[in-house]
Amino acid sequence: MTARCEGLRQRLVVNETEAKLVRRIFDDFITMRSATLMAKAYGAEGVVTKGGKPFTKQTIYKMLHNRMYLGEIVHKGQSFPGQHEAIITQAQWGAVHALIATDGIERRRETNDRQREPVLLRSLLFTPDGERLVPSYTVKKGKTYRYYSPIKHRRFGAWASQHGPLPAAPIEELVTQQIVAALSAPHIVQSVLDRIRRARPDLSEPEVVLPMRNLAGLWQQLFPVEQCRLAQLLIERVVIADGGLEIIWRDQGWQELAGELMPGTIGAELQEWDQQEVEA
């Protein structure tokens, strides 16, 4: 829509080219039920906004909530009949917002379910240029395939990032191997020991070193949620590079872990119990 001055008043006049795109967006949402898919499709077609920018999920949702397209104006949260023509029908508006309400409930449920699932590298994985990779998945023929995808893919479509999705399992396996190795690595163990002795000079070396090595041996027996907790505790970030990956450790996290494994703590007692179960 464009504004035209008539006398002392400013009146909105419909731009038919823009109106055609608005009607398409409402119709496409009813058909596709996904602003993300729409943004990807528009990006592939080269369809852009009035300002010449690529469509995003956020842009589409903003347009789907714009009551001006109904011939109304909004003032202080209240909508009133305007003097301009409607671009879409009340039926189109109603159909779109019925889907938004229904799908919103389903999306929130799915999102909450996914966030409750333990994901080893949630919020930890990055590309070399600093783009975060987030958990994602697809289902094909009843089988679920997990990935870490650039966050720009999720928000704007595949065109928005130079990086592609990566299979989750191989990356998680490599990180797990590094965590287990680090729990026994002499330089890390010595660093943790030095830190702990500043606070607890009475502790002997075996009292610090053995629980860490025991944890390395028990890693595969830990529940996934505990593995994820430890990964979040010990790792600052994981950077994916062409030659492999780089783990940046959290120094404070290692100190906290050692504190959890000190003699007399619940963590140490649980480890001793688990160790006895394995040996039995």
mmCIF file of C-alpha atoms in Angstrom:
data_model
loop_
_atom_site.group_PDB
_atom_site.id
_atom_site.type_symbol
_atom_site.label_atom_id
_atom_site.label_comp_id
_atom_site.label_asym_id
_atom_site.label_seq_id
_atom_site.Cartn_x
_atom_site.Cartn_y
_atom_site.Cartn_z
ATOM 1 C CA MET A 1 0.000 0.000 0.000
ATOM 2 C CA THR A 2 1.069 3.566 -0.640
ATOM 3 C CA ALA A 3 -0.072 6.811 0.944
ATOM 4 C CA ARG A 4 -1.710 9.554 -1.125
ATOM 5 C CA CYS A 5 -2.655 13.016 0.174
ATOM 6 C CA GLU A 6 -6.221 14.071 -0.585
ATOM 7 C CA GLY A 7 -6.904 17.538 0.720
ATOM 8 C CA LEU A 8 -5.704 17.676 4.319
ATOM 9 C CA ARG A 9 -6.020 13.939 4.878
ATOM 10 C CA GLN A 10 -3.665 11.118 3.970
ATOM 11 C CA ARG A 11 -5.356 8.119 2.414
ATOM 12 C CA LEU A 12 -3.856 4.682 1.771
ATOM 13 C CA VAL A 13 -4.163 3.584 -1.836
ATOM 14 C CA VAL A 14 -3.756 -0.038 -2.890
ATOM 15 C CA ASN A 15 -0.725 -0.862 -5.025
ATOM 16 C CA GLU A 16 -1.954 -3.791 -7.060
ATOM 17 C CA THR A 17 1.495 -5.362 -7.510
ATOM 18 C CA GLU A 18 2.051 -5.358 -3.757
ATOM 19 C CA ALA A 19 -1.524 -6.501 -3.134
ATOM 20 C CA LYS A 20 -1.044 -9.500 -5.417
ATOM 21 C CA LEU A 21 2.000 -10.601 -3.406
ATOM 22 C CA VAL A 22 0.124 -10.136 -0.104
ATOM 23 C CA ARG A 23 -2.735 -12.325 -1.344
ATOM 24 C CA ARG A 24 -0.236 -14.938 -2.481
ATOM 25 C CA ILE A 25 1.404 -14.991 0.956
ATOM 26 C CA PHE A 26 -1.936 -15.616 2.674
ATOM 27 C CA ASP A 27 -2.878 -18.314 0.138
ATOM 28 C CA ASP A 28 0.545 -19.965 0.357
ATOM 29 C CA PHE A 29 0.376 -20.129 4.151
ATOM 30 C CA ILE A 30 -3.000 -21.871 3.966
ATOM 31 C CA THR A 31 -1.506 -24.395 1.529
ATOM 32 C CA MET A 32 2.005 -24.859 2.957
ATOM 33 C CA ARG A 33 1.286 -24.179 6.667
ATOM 34 C CA SER A 34 4.915 -23.172 7.193
ATOM 35 C CA ALA A 35 6.476 -19.712 7.030
ATOM 36 C CA THR A 36 9.908 -21.380 6.999
ATOM 37 C CA LEU A 37 9.091 -23.357 3.834
ATOM 38 C CA MET A 38 7.594 -20.252 2.268
ATOM 39 C CA ALA A 39 10.755 -18.240 2.954
ATOM 40 C CA LYS A 40 12.848 -20.975 1.364
ATOM 41 C CA ALA A 41 10.583 -21.127 -1.697
ATOM 42 C CA TYR A 42 10.565 -17.352 -2.131
ATOM 43 C CA GLY A 43 14.340 -17.268 -1.761
ATOM 44 C CA ALA A 44 14.711 -19.864 -4.526
ATOM 45 C CA GLU A 45 12.371 -17.869 -6.787
ATOM 46 C CA GLY A 46 14.047 -14.557 -6.033
ATOM 47 C CA VAL A 47 10.860 -13.082 -4.551
ATOM 48 C CA VAL A 48 11.761 -10.168 -2.267
ATOM 49 C CA THR A 49 10.019 -7.732 0.050
ATOM 50 C CA LYS A 50 8.955 -4.207 -0.870
ATOM 51 C CA GLY A 51 12.329 -3.064 0.437
ATOM 52 C CA GLY A 52 14.185 -5.516 -1.805
ATOM 53 C CA LYS A 53 15.222 -7.887 0.985
ATOM 54 C CA PRO A 54 14.749 -11.672 1.057
ATOM 55 C CA PHE A 55 11.694 -12.901 2.911
ATOM 56 C CA THR A 56 12.244 -14.409 6.333
ATOM 57 C CA LYS A 57 9.968 -16.362 8.626
ATOM 58 C CA GLN A 58 9.629 -13.272 10.812
ATOM 59 C CA THR A 59 8.731 -11.036 7.849
ATOM 60 C CA ILE A 60 6.014 -13.416 6.713
ATOM 61 C CA TYR A 61 4.479 -13.715 10.171
ATOM 62 C CA LYS A 62 4.495 -9.932 10.531
ATOM 63 C CA MET A 63 2.563 -9.623 7.264
ATOM 64 C CA LEU A 64 0.107 -12.338 8.275
ATOM 65 C CA HIS A 65 -0.750 -10.278 11.376
ATOM 66 C CA ASN A 66 -1.123 -6.931 9.587
ATOM 67 C CA ARG A 67 -4.780 -5.916 9.852
ATOM 68 C CA MET A 68 -4.282 -3.148 7.291
ATOM 69 C CA TYR A 69 -4.709 -5.831 4.646
ATOM 70 C CA LEU A 70 -8.290 -6.251 5.948
ATOM 71 C CA GLY A 71 -9.021 -2.593 5.303
ATOM 72 C CA GLU A 72 -8.533 -1.709 8.960
ATOM 73 C CA ILE A 73 -6.236 0.568 10.936
ATOM 74 C CA VAL A 74 -4.798 -0.168 14.378
ATOM 75 C CA HIS A 75 -4.478 2.441 17.122
ATOM 76 C CA LYS A 76 -3.288 1.637 20.660
ATOM 77 C CA GLY A 77 -3.998 -2.041 20.178
ATOM 78 C CA GLN A 78 -7.543 -1.447 18.864
ATOM 79 C CA SER A 79 -8.540 -2.009 15.227
ATOM 80 C CA PHE A 80 -10.982 0.263 13.393
ATOM 81 C CA PRO A 81 -12.396 0.355 9.840
ATOM 82 C CA GLY A 82 -10.077 2.326 7.589
ATOM 83 C CA GLN A 83 -10.742 4.422 4.496
ATOM 84 C CA HIS A 84 -8.616 2.166 2.279
ATOM 85 C CA GLU A 85 -9.688 -0.920 0.388
ATOM 86 C CA ALA A 86 -9.131 -4.411 1.793
ATOM 87 C CA ILE A 87 -6.529 -6.540 0.016
ATOM 88 C CA ILE A 88 -7.661 -9.881 1.447
ATOM 89 C CA THR A 89 -11.015 -11.253 2.518
ATOM 90 C CA GLN A 90 -12.149 -11.956 6.038
ATOM 91 C CA ALA A 91 -12.289 -15.633 5.060
ATOM 92 C CA GLN A 92 -8.579 -15.625 4.111
ATOM 93 C CA TRP A 93 -7.657 -13.897 7.362
ATOM 94 C CA GLY A 94 -9.752 -16.322 9.395
ATOM 95 C CA ALA A 95 -8.314 -19.394 7.684
ATOM 96 C CA VAL A 96 -4.730 -18.225 8.206
ATOM 97 C CA HIS A 97 -5.193 -17.380 11.865
ATOM 98 C CA ALA A 98 -7.045 -20.591 12.583
ATOM 99 C CA LEU A 99 -3.977 -22.426 11.266
ATOM 100 C CA ILE A 100 -1.590 -20.221 13.234
ATOM 101 C CA ALA A 101 -3.502 -20.928 16.450
ATOM 102 C CA THR A 102 -3.690 -24.685 15.841
ATOM 103 C CA ASP A 103 -0.163 -25.093 14.524
ATOM 104 C CA GLY A 104 1.188 -22.859 17.283
ATOM 105 C CA ILE A 105 -0.039 -25.276 19.925
ATOM 106 C CA GLU A 106 1.433 -28.232 18.028
ATOM 107 C CA ARG A 107 4.719 -26.413 17.374
ATOM 108 C CA ARG A 108 5.094 -25.456 21.034
ATOM 109 C CA ARG A 109 4.454 -29.044 22.064
ATOM 110 C CA GLU A 110 6.992 -30.369 19.565
ATOM 111 C CA THR A 111 9.528 -27.692 20.530
ATOM 112 C CA ASN A 112 9.127 -28.424 24.236
ATOM 113 C CA ASP A 113 9.477 -32.154 23.582
ATOM 114 C CA ARG A 114 12.648 -31.625 21.534
ATOM 115 C CA GLN A 115 14.170 -29.300 24.116
ATOM 116 C CA ARG A 116 13.590 -31.885 26.824
ATOM 117 C CA GLU A 117 15.444 -34.506 24.813
ATOM 118 C CA PRO A 118 19.133 -34.753 25.748
ATOM 119 C CA VAL A 119 21.304 -33.463 22.889
ATOM 120 C CA LEU A 120 25.023 -33.673 23.575
ATOM 121 C CA LEU A 121 26.134 -30.527 21.758
ATOM 122 C CA ARG A 122 23.115 -28.269 22.159
ATOM 123 C CA SER A 123 24.366 -24.628 22.093
ATOM 124 C CA LEU A 124 28.011 -25.806 21.897
ATOM 125 C CA LEU A 125 28.640 -26.408 18.192
ATOM 126 C CA PHE A 126 29.865 -23.627 15.864
ATOM 127 C CA THR A 127 31.275 -23.161 12.375
ATOM 128 C CA PRO A 128 34.746 -21.573 11.942
ATOM 129 C CA ASP A 129 33.139 -18.172 11.241
ATOM 130 C CA GLY A 130 31.081 -18.324 14.436
ATOM 131 C CA GLU A 131 27.670 -19.455 13.183
ATOM 132 C CA ARG A 132 25.888 -21.676 15.704
ATOM 133 C CA LEU A 133 24.734 -25.149 14.654
ATOM 134 C CA VAL A 134 21.476 -26.270 16.237
ATOM 135 C CA PRO A 135 19.893 -29.728 16.595
ATOM 136 C CA SER A 136 17.509 -30.720 13.814
ATOM 137 C CA TYR A 137 16.086 -33.900 12.390
ATOM 138 C CA THR A 138 14.171 -35.395 9.492
ATOM 139 C CA VAL A 139 12.020 -38.498 9.335
ATOM 140 C CA LYS A 140 12.223 -40.700 6.245
ATOM 141 C CA LYS A 141 10.286 -43.939 5.924
ATOM 142 C CA GLY A 142 9.712 -44.001 9.662
ATOM 143 C CA LYS A 143 13.386 -43.553 10.539
ATOM 144 C CA THR A 144 14.685 -40.423 12.284
ATOM 145 C CA TYR A 145 17.919 -38.838 11.072
ATOM 146 C CA ARG A 146 19.548 -36.288 13.395
ATOM 147 C CA TYR A 147 21.640 -33.336 12.239
ATOM 148 C CA TYR A 148 23.239 -30.132 13.440
ATOM 149 C CA SER A 149 22.128 -27.369 11.081
ATOM 150 C CA PRO A 150 23.244 -23.727 10.780
ATOM 151 C CA ILE A 151 20.820 -21.573 12.716
ATOM 152 C CA LYS A 152 20.365 -19.362 9.643
ATOM 153 C CA HIS A 153 18.983 -22.396 7.805
ATOM 154 C CA ARG A 154 16.296 -22.741 10.433
ATOM 155 C CA ARG A 155 15.423 -19.059 10.470
ATOM 156 C CA PHE A 156 15.780 -17.945 6.869
ATOM 157 C CA GLY A 157 16.308 -20.947 4.583
ATOM 158 C CA ALA A 158 19.229 -22.761 2.980
ATOM 159 C CA TRP A 159 20.276 -19.726 0.950
ATOM 160 C CA ALA A 160 21.088 -17.749 4.106
ATOM 161 C CA SER A 161 24.182 -19.726 5.129
ATOM 162 C CA GLN A 162 27.255 -20.972 3.314
ATOM 163 C CA HIS A 163 27.304 -24.024 5.589
ATOM 164 C CA GLY A 164 25.141 -27.127 5.357
ATOM 165 C CA PRO A 165 23.667 -29.528 7.915
ATOM 166 C CA LEU A 166 26.002 -32.125 9.439
ATOM 167 C CA PRO A 167 25.111 -35.647 10.648
ATOM 168 C CA ALA A 168 24.909 -35.591 14.443
ATOM 169 C CA ALA A 169 26.173 -39.068 15.360
ATOM 170 C CA PRO A 170 29.759 -38.873 13.959
ATOM 171 C CA ILE A 171 30.352 -35.438 15.512
ATOM 172 C CA GLU A 172 29.002 -36.511 18.893
ATOM 173 C CA GLU A 173 31.142 -39.646 18.792
ATOM 174 C CA LEU A 174 34.298 -37.611 18.159
ATOM 175 C CA VAL A 175 33.480 -35.206 20.984
ATOM 176 C CA THR A 176 32.705 -38.085 23.339
ATOM 177 C CA GLN A 177 36.075 -39.667 22.541
ATOM 178 C CA GLN A 178 37.796 -36.366 23.348
ATOM 179 C CA ILE A 179 35.947 -35.989 26.658
ATOM 180 C CA VAL A 180 36.844 -39.516 27.727
ATOM 181 C CA ALA A 181 40.476 -39.004 26.693
ATOM 182 C CA ALA A 182 40.636 -35.678 28.522
ATOM 183 C CA LEU A 183 39.434 -37.266 31.771
ATOM 184 C CA SER A 184 42.684 -39.247 31.778
ATOM 185 C CA ALA A 185 44.972 -36.811 29.949
ATOM 186 C CA PRO A 186 47.993 -36.061 32.201
ATOM 187 C CA HIS A 187 48.082 -32.310 31.512
ATOM 188 C CA ILE A 188 44.368 -31.856 32.235
ATOM 189 C CA VAL A 189 44.443 -34.083 35.303
ATOM 190 C CA GLN A 190 47.481 -32.201 36.623
ATOM 191 C CA SER A 191 45.785 -28.844 36.017
ATOM 192 C CA VAL A 192 42.669 -29.975 37.874
ATOM 193 C CA LEU A 193 44.776 -31.414 40.684
ATOM 194 C CA ASP A 194 46.665 -28.140 41.089
ATOM 195 C CA ARG A 195 43.432 -26.164 41.284
ATOM 196 C CA ILE A 196 41.831 -28.514 43.799
ATOM 197 C CA ARG A 197 44.881 -28.569 46.050
ATOM 198 C CA ARG A 198 44.717 -24.804 46.433
ATOM 199 C CA ALA A 199 41.337 -25.271 48.124
ATOM 200 C CA ARG A 200 41.944 -28.746 49.614
ATOM 201 C CA PRO A 201 45.664 -29.245 50.280
ATOM 202 C CA ASP A 202 44.792 -32.287 52.405
ATOM 203 C CA LEU A 203 43.685 -34.314 49.377
ATOM 204 C CA SER A 204 46.110 -36.826 47.932
ATOM 205 C CA GLU A 205 46.713 -37.213 44.213
ATOM 206 C CA PRO A 206 44.825 -40.552 43.958
ATOM 207 C CA GLU A 207 41.774 -38.994 45.613
ATOM 208 C CA VAL A 208 41.477 -36.585 42.682
ATOM 209 C CA VAL A 209 42.925 -38.580 39.801
ATOM 210 C CA LEU A 210 41.189 -41.925 40.311
ATOM 211 C CA PRO A 211 37.603 -40.589 40.303
ATOM 212 C CA MET A 212 38.290 -38.793 37.019
ATOM 213 C CA ARG A 213 39.706 -41.943 35.441
ATOM 214 C CA ASN A 214 36.802 -43.965 36.802
ATOM 215 C CA LEU A 215 34.375 -41.521 35.194
ATOM 216 C CA ALA A 216 36.132 -42.000 31.851
ATOM 217 C CA GLY A 217 35.659 -45.754 32.128
ATOM 218 C CA LEU A 218 32.011 -45.367 33.108
ATOM 219 C CA TRP A 219 31.057 -42.820 30.450
ATOM 220 C CA GLN A 220 29.133 -45.252 28.248
ATOM 221 C CA GLN A 221 27.087 -46.427 31.241
ATOM 222 C CA LEU A 222 25.923 -42.905 32.094
ATOM 223 C CA PHE A 223 22.387 -41.865 31.189
ATOM 224 C CA PRO A 224 22.277 -39.563 28.127
ATOM 225 C CA VAL A 225 20.997 -36.675 30.236
ATOM 226 C CA GLU A 226 24.069 -36.965 32.506
ATOM 227 C CA GLN A 227 26.416 -37.170 29.518
ATOM 228 C CA CYS A 228 24.848 -33.968 28.192
ATOM 229 C CA ARG A 229 25.161 -32.247 31.559
ATOM 230 C CA LEU A 230 28.865 -33.094 31.750
ATOM 231 C CA ALA A 231 29.473 -31.954 28.176
ATOM 232 C CA GLN A 232 27.840 -28.606 28.980
ATOM 233 C CA LEU A 233 29.924 -28.368 32.154
ATOM 234 C CA LEU A 234 33.291 -29.162 30.594
ATOM 235 C CA ILE A 235 33.060 -27.587 27.122
ATOM 236 C CA GLU A 236 32.958 -23.908 26.167
ATOM 237 C CA ARG A 237 32.395 -24.604 22.479
ATOM 238 C CA VAL A 238 33.170 -27.058 19.675
ATOM 239 C CA VAL A 239 34.321 -25.591 16.364
ATOM 240 C CA ILE A 240 33.869 -27.613 13.184
ATOM 241 C CA ALA A 241 36.701 -27.167 10.688
ATOM 242 C CA ASP A 242 37.622 -28.845 7.402
ATOM 243 C CA GLY A 243 40.245 -30.976 9.092
ATOM 244 C CA GLY A 244 38.056 -32.084 12.014
ATOM 245 C CA LEU A 245 36.941 -30.288 15.130
ATOM 246 C CA GLU A 246 38.425 -28.179 17.905
ATOM 247 C CA ILE A 247 37.177 -28.349 21.492
ATOM 248 C CA ILE A 248 37.568 -25.291 23.712
ATOM 249 C CA TRP A 249 37.359 -26.461 27.309
ATOM 250 C CA ARG A 250 35.832 -24.628 30.258
ATOM 251 C CA ASP A 251 38.532 -24.392 32.920
ATOM 252 C CA GLN A 252 35.987 -23.587 35.598
ATOM 253 C CA GLY A 253 33.927 -26.581 34.530
ATOM 254 C CA TRP A 254 36.788 -28.977 35.160
ATOM 255 C CA GLN A 255 37.258 -27.526 38.612
ATOM 256 C CA GLU A 256 33.546 -27.949 39.324
ATOM 257 C CA LEU A 257 33.687 -31.548 38.113
ATOM 258 C CA ALA A 258 36.596 -32.324 40.386
ATOM 259 C CA GLY A 259 34.601 -30.835 43.251
ATOM 260 C CA GLU A 260 31.710 -33.170 42.430
ATOM 261 C CA LEU A 261 34.061 -36.175 42.592
ATOM 262 C CA MET A 262 35.764 -35.321 45.866
ATOM 263 C CA PRO A 263 35.668 -37.955 48.626
ATOM 264 C CA GLY A 264 32.466 -37.798 50.637
ATOM 265 C CA THR A 265 30.361 -36.279 47.859
ATOM 266 C CA ILE A 266 27.340 -37.939 46.282
ATOM 267 C CA GLY A 267 29.091 -38.016 42.916
ATOM 268 C CA ALA A 268 32.007 -39.961 44.327
ATOM 269 C CA GLU A 269 29.702 -42.416 46.110
ATOM 270 C CA LEU A 270 27.672 -43.016 42.964
ATOM 271 C CA GLN A 271 30.860 -43.640 40.988
ATOM 272 C CA GLU A 272 32.055 -46.164 43.529
ATOM 273 C CA TRP A 273 28.702 -47.936 43.376
ATOM 274 C CA ASP A 274 28.712 -47.926 39.564
ATOM 275 C CA GLN A 275 32.264 -49.237 39.509
ATOM 276 C CA GLN A 276 31.295 -52.119 41.781
ATOM 277 C CA GLU A 277 28.326 -52.929 39.539
ATOM 278 C CA VAL A 278 30.568 -53.031 36.434
ATOM 279 C CA GLU A 279 33.175 -55.219 38.133
ATOM 280 C CA ALA A 280 30.457 -57.575 39.416
#
